[in-house]
Short mmCIF file of N, CA and C in Angstrom, two decimals:
data_model
loop_
_atom_site.label_atom_id
_atom_site.label_comp_id
_atom_site.label_asym_id
_atom_site.label_seq_id
_atom_site.Cartn_x
_atom_site.Cartn_y
_atom_site.Cartn_z
N MET A 1 38.26 -10.15 9.88
CA MET A 1 36.87 -10.50 9.14
C MET A 1 37.16 -12.06 8.67
N ARG A 2 36.26 -12.96 8.65
CA ARG A 2 36.48 -14.27 8.47
C ARG A 2 35.79 -14.63 7.28
N LYS A 3 36.69 -15.47 6.46
CA LYS A 3 35.96 -16.01 5.18
C LYS A 3 35.13 -17.14 5.56
N VAL A 4 34.09 -17.39 4.98
CA VAL A 4 33.17 -18.48 5.23
C VAL A 4 32.83 -18.98 3.59
N GLN A 5 32.31 -20.20 3.74
CA GLN A 5 31.89 -20.99 2.13
C GLN A 5 30.37 -20.82 2.65
N VAL A 6 29.54 -20.88 1.81
CA VAL A 6 28.14 -20.66 1.54
C VAL A 6 27.84 -21.67 0.57
N HIS A 7 26.93 -22.64 0.98
CA HIS A 7 26.18 -23.72 -0.09
C HIS A 7 24.95 -23.75 -0.29
N ARG A 8 24.53 -23.45 -1.36
CA ARG A 8 23.09 -23.53 -1.41
C ARG A 8 22.67 -24.44 -2.34
N LEU A 9 21.51 -25.19 -1.73
CA LEU A 9 21.24 -26.50 -2.31
C LEU A 9 19.89 -26.11 -3.25
N ILE A 10 19.95 -26.89 -4.30
CA ILE A 10 18.67 -26.83 -5.22
C ILE A 10 17.82 -27.58 -4.37
N LEU A 11 16.48 -26.94 -4.25
CA LEU A 11 15.27 -27.72 -3.59
C LEU A 11 14.03 -27.57 -4.55
N PRO A 12 13.16 -28.34 -4.16
CA PRO A 12 12.04 -28.26 -5.09
C PRO A 12 11.15 -27.23 -4.84
N GLU A 13 10.51 -26.67 -5.80
CA GLU A 13 9.71 -25.53 -5.82
C GLU A 13 10.43 -24.29 -5.57
N SER A 14 11.96 -23.99 -5.57
CA SER A 14 12.91 -22.82 -5.67
C SER A 14 12.63 -22.24 -6.98
N VAL A 15 13.46 -21.11 -7.04
CA VAL A 15 13.76 -20.22 -8.10
C VAL A 15 14.45 -20.87 -8.90
N ASP A 16 15.13 -22.02 -8.69
CA ASP A 16 15.98 -22.68 -9.69
C ASP A 16 14.94 -23.31 -10.63
N GLU A 17 13.93 -23.85 -10.19
CA GLU A 17 12.76 -24.60 -11.10
C GLU A 17 12.20 -23.79 -11.56
N GLN A 18 11.61 -22.27 -10.99
CA GLN A 18 10.98 -21.47 -11.69
C GLN A 18 11.82 -20.85 -13.17
N MET A 19 13.09 -20.87 -12.65
CA MET A 19 13.88 -20.06 -13.85
C MET A 19 13.91 -21.36 -15.22
N LEU A 20 14.24 -22.35 -14.81
CA LEU A 20 14.25 -23.44 -15.72
C LEU A 20 13.01 -23.49 -16.59
N ALA A 21 11.74 -23.30 -15.90
CA ALA A 21 10.39 -23.57 -16.86
C ALA A 21 10.20 -22.51 -17.46
N MET A 22 10.54 -21.40 -16.89
CA MET A 22 10.46 -20.10 -17.77
C MET A 22 11.19 -20.02 -18.88
N LEU A 23 12.55 -20.44 -18.73
CA LEU A 23 13.46 -20.54 -19.76
C LEU A 23 12.91 -21.29 -20.75
N ALA A 24 12.35 -22.52 -20.41
CA ALA A 24 11.80 -23.64 -21.49
C ALA A 24 10.81 -23.13 -22.18
N ARG A 25 9.98 -22.36 -21.64
CA ARG A 25 8.74 -21.51 -22.23
C ARG A 25 9.17 -20.59 -23.11
N LYS A 26 10.14 -19.66 -22.74
CA LYS A 26 10.57 -18.61 -23.41
C LYS A 26 11.38 -19.36 -24.71
N GLN A 27 12.03 -20.32 -24.74
CA GLN A 27 12.92 -20.92 -25.68
C GLN A 27 11.80 -21.41 -26.90
N SER A 28 10.62 -21.97 -26.49
CA SER A 28 9.63 -22.46 -27.32
C SER A 28 8.88 -21.39 -27.85
N GLU A 29 8.65 -20.27 -27.11
CA GLU A 29 7.92 -19.28 -28.09
C GLU A 29 8.85 -18.63 -29.08
N PHE A 30 10.16 -18.14 -28.67
CA PHE A 30 11.10 -17.94 -29.38
C PHE A 30 11.09 -18.90 -31.01
N ASP A 31 11.21 -20.19 -30.61
CA ASP A 31 11.13 -21.00 -31.61
C ASP A 31 9.91 -21.06 -32.68
N ASP A 32 8.92 -20.91 -32.01
CA ASP A 32 7.91 -20.83 -32.81
C ASP A 32 7.20 -19.59 -33.62
N TYR A 33 8.07 -18.47 -33.04
CA TYR A 33 7.51 -17.00 -33.66
C TYR A 33 8.75 -16.09 -34.21
N ALA A 34 10.12 -16.50 -33.84
CA ALA A 34 11.07 -15.57 -34.35
C ALA A 34 12.32 -16.33 -34.81
N ARG A 35 12.40 -17.70 -34.66
CA ARG A 35 13.50 -18.31 -35.19
C ARG A 35 14.22 -18.12 -36.50
N ASP A 36 13.13 -18.26 -37.28
CA ASP A 36 13.29 -17.58 -38.75
C ASP A 36 12.96 -16.27 -39.54
N SER A 37 12.64 -15.51 -38.43
CA SER A 37 11.94 -14.05 -38.80
C SER A 37 12.94 -13.44 -39.46
N ASP A 38 12.45 -12.55 -40.81
CA ASP A 38 12.88 -11.66 -41.42
C ASP A 38 13.17 -10.45 -40.76
N LEU A 39 12.49 -10.21 -39.94
CA LEU A 39 12.53 -8.88 -39.04
C LEU A 39 13.89 -9.08 -38.11
N ALA A 40 13.66 -10.51 -37.21
CA ALA A 40 14.71 -10.75 -36.54
C ALA A 40 16.29 -10.72 -37.12
N ASN A 41 16.07 -11.18 -38.09
CA ASN A 41 17.61 -11.27 -38.85
C ASN A 41 17.92 -10.03 -39.19
N GLN A 42 17.12 -8.90 -39.52
CA GLN A 42 17.62 -7.60 -39.80
C GLN A 42 17.88 -6.59 -38.42
N ALA A 43 17.40 -7.24 -37.38
CA ALA A 43 17.72 -6.45 -36.26
C ALA A 43 18.64 -7.18 -35.26
N SER A 44 19.65 -7.31 -35.70
CA SER A 44 20.91 -7.91 -34.92
C SER A 44 20.93 -7.41 -33.63
N GLY A 45 21.07 -6.47 -33.14
CA GLY A 45 21.17 -5.72 -31.87
C GLY A 45 19.72 -5.66 -31.17
N ALA A 46 18.75 -6.36 -31.51
CA ALA A 46 17.51 -6.08 -30.86
C ALA A 46 17.47 -7.00 -29.37
N LYS A 47 17.27 -6.36 -28.48
CA LYS A 47 16.90 -7.44 -27.12
C LYS A 47 15.65 -7.48 -26.84
N ASP A 48 15.54 -8.80 -26.38
CA ASP A 48 14.31 -9.17 -25.85
C ASP A 48 13.58 -8.26 -24.76
N PRO A 49 12.75 -7.46 -24.89
CA PRO A 49 12.34 -6.54 -23.99
C PRO A 49 11.40 -7.10 -22.67
N SER A 50 11.20 -8.54 -22.84
CA SER A 50 10.69 -9.10 -21.66
C SER A 50 11.65 -9.89 -20.55
N GLU A 51 12.94 -9.60 -21.01
CA GLU A 51 14.26 -10.19 -20.26
C GLU A 51 14.19 -9.54 -18.77
N GLU A 52 14.16 -8.45 -19.06
CA GLU A 52 14.30 -7.39 -17.56
C GLU A 52 13.00 -7.94 -16.83
N SER A 53 12.05 -7.75 -17.36
CA SER A 53 10.75 -8.16 -16.38
C SER A 53 10.62 -9.53 -15.99
N MET A 54 11.46 -10.61 -16.79
CA MET A 54 11.41 -11.74 -16.34
C MET A 54 12.59 -11.85 -15.00
N ALA A 55 13.52 -11.24 -15.24
CA ALA A 55 14.61 -11.29 -14.17
C ALA A 55 13.88 -10.62 -12.82
N LYS A 56 12.96 -9.47 -12.92
CA LYS A 56 12.34 -8.64 -11.68
C LYS A 56 11.50 -9.96 -10.99
N VAL A 57 10.50 -10.76 -12.00
CA VAL A 57 9.76 -11.38 -11.55
C VAL A 57 10.53 -12.76 -10.73
N ILE A 58 11.56 -13.18 -11.37
CA ILE A 58 12.23 -14.31 -10.52
C ILE A 58 13.05 -13.50 -9.24
N VAL A 59 13.33 -12.49 -9.20
CA VAL A 59 13.83 -11.95 -8.11
C VAL A 59 12.42 -11.69 -6.72
N MET A 60 11.61 -11.16 -7.63
CA MET A 60 10.51 -10.92 -6.43
C MET A 60 9.98 -12.47 -5.88
N GLU A 61 9.82 -13.39 -6.45
CA GLU A 61 9.48 -14.69 -6.13
C GLU A 61 10.37 -15.19 -5.12
N GLU A 62 11.56 -15.11 -5.42
CA GLU A 62 12.67 -15.40 -4.54
C GLU A 62 12.78 -14.71 -3.37
N ARG A 63 12.65 -13.40 -3.20
CA ARG A 63 12.44 -12.57 -1.95
C ARG A 63 11.25 -13.22 -1.46
N LYS A 64 9.90 -13.33 -1.87
CA LYS A 64 8.96 -13.69 -1.12
C LYS A 64 8.99 -14.86 -0.37
N ARG A 65 9.74 -16.05 -1.19
CA ARG A 65 9.76 -17.43 -0.72
C ARG A 65 10.86 -17.42 0.46
N LEU A 66 11.73 -16.26 0.55
CA LEU A 66 12.67 -16.07 1.44
C LEU A 66 12.20 -15.06 2.85
N GLY A 67 11.16 -14.47 2.61
CA GLY A 67 10.62 -13.49 3.55
C GLY A 67 11.28 -12.52 3.57
N ILE A 68 11.64 -11.76 2.45
CA ILE A 68 12.15 -10.37 2.32
C ILE A 68 11.38 -9.83 1.36
N GLU A 69 11.40 -8.44 1.87
CA GLU A 69 10.51 -7.46 1.18
C GLU A 69 11.39 -5.95 0.90
N ASN A 70 11.00 -5.35 0.09
CA ASN A 70 11.70 -4.11 -0.38
C ASN A 70 10.97 -2.91 0.28
N ARG A 71 11.88 -2.09 0.75
CA ARG A 71 11.51 -0.98 1.42
C ARG A 71 12.25 0.23 1.18
N ASP A 72 12.03 1.36 0.45
CA ASP A 72 13.04 2.29 0.17
C ASP A 72 14.31 1.81 -0.27
N ASP A 73 14.41 0.87 -1.24
CA ASP A 73 15.32 0.23 -1.89
C ASP A 73 16.32 -0.54 -1.16
N HIS A 74 15.79 -0.77 0.43
CA HIS A 74 16.52 -1.32 1.10
C HIS A 74 15.78 -2.82 1.59
N MET A 75 16.78 -3.97 1.61
CA MET A 75 15.79 -5.41 1.66
C MET A 75 15.79 -5.31 3.11
N ILE A 76 14.74 -5.98 3.72
CA ILE A 76 14.14 -6.02 5.27
C ILE A 76 13.45 -7.38 5.21
N ALA A 77 14.28 -8.24 6.29
CA ALA A 77 13.62 -9.63 6.20
C ALA A 77 11.96 -9.37 7.31
N VAL A 78 11.49 -10.06 6.71
CA VAL A 78 9.91 -10.00 7.39
C VAL A 78 9.94 -11.10 8.67
N GLU A 79 9.48 -10.55 9.93
CA GLU A 79 9.65 -11.55 10.72
C GLU A 79 8.37 -12.23 11.05
N ASP A 80 7.96 -13.43 11.25
CA ASP A 80 6.89 -14.05 11.67
C ASP A 80 6.26 -13.73 12.64
N GLU A 81 4.95 -13.09 12.74
CA GLU A 81 4.30 -12.68 13.78
C GLU A 81 3.57 -13.83 14.65
N GLU A 82 4.28 -14.62 15.63
CA GLU A 82 3.74 -15.53 16.30
C GLU A 82 3.89 -15.58 17.53
#
C-alpha cells in the first residue's frame, strides 16, 4: 500500500460555495429570530433540527455534481452514456 497526497481545489459552483451561502443564510435567520430568545436561553441543550437535513442536502448535491448516486447504502459512480 502506497501513501498518496490528495489536493482538492475550491472551484466555482462547488459544495464549498453552497455551504458558505447556506451558513450565511442560517446565521442571518438565527440572528433575526433566536439570538435574544427567552426560550433559546432556557433550552441550552437544544439542537437545530435542520442541521442534519442541511448536511444531507450538501452531501446529495456534491454527489450529484461528482456523478455519484446511492444504491442500497453503497456509492456507485454514474457512467456517462455516450
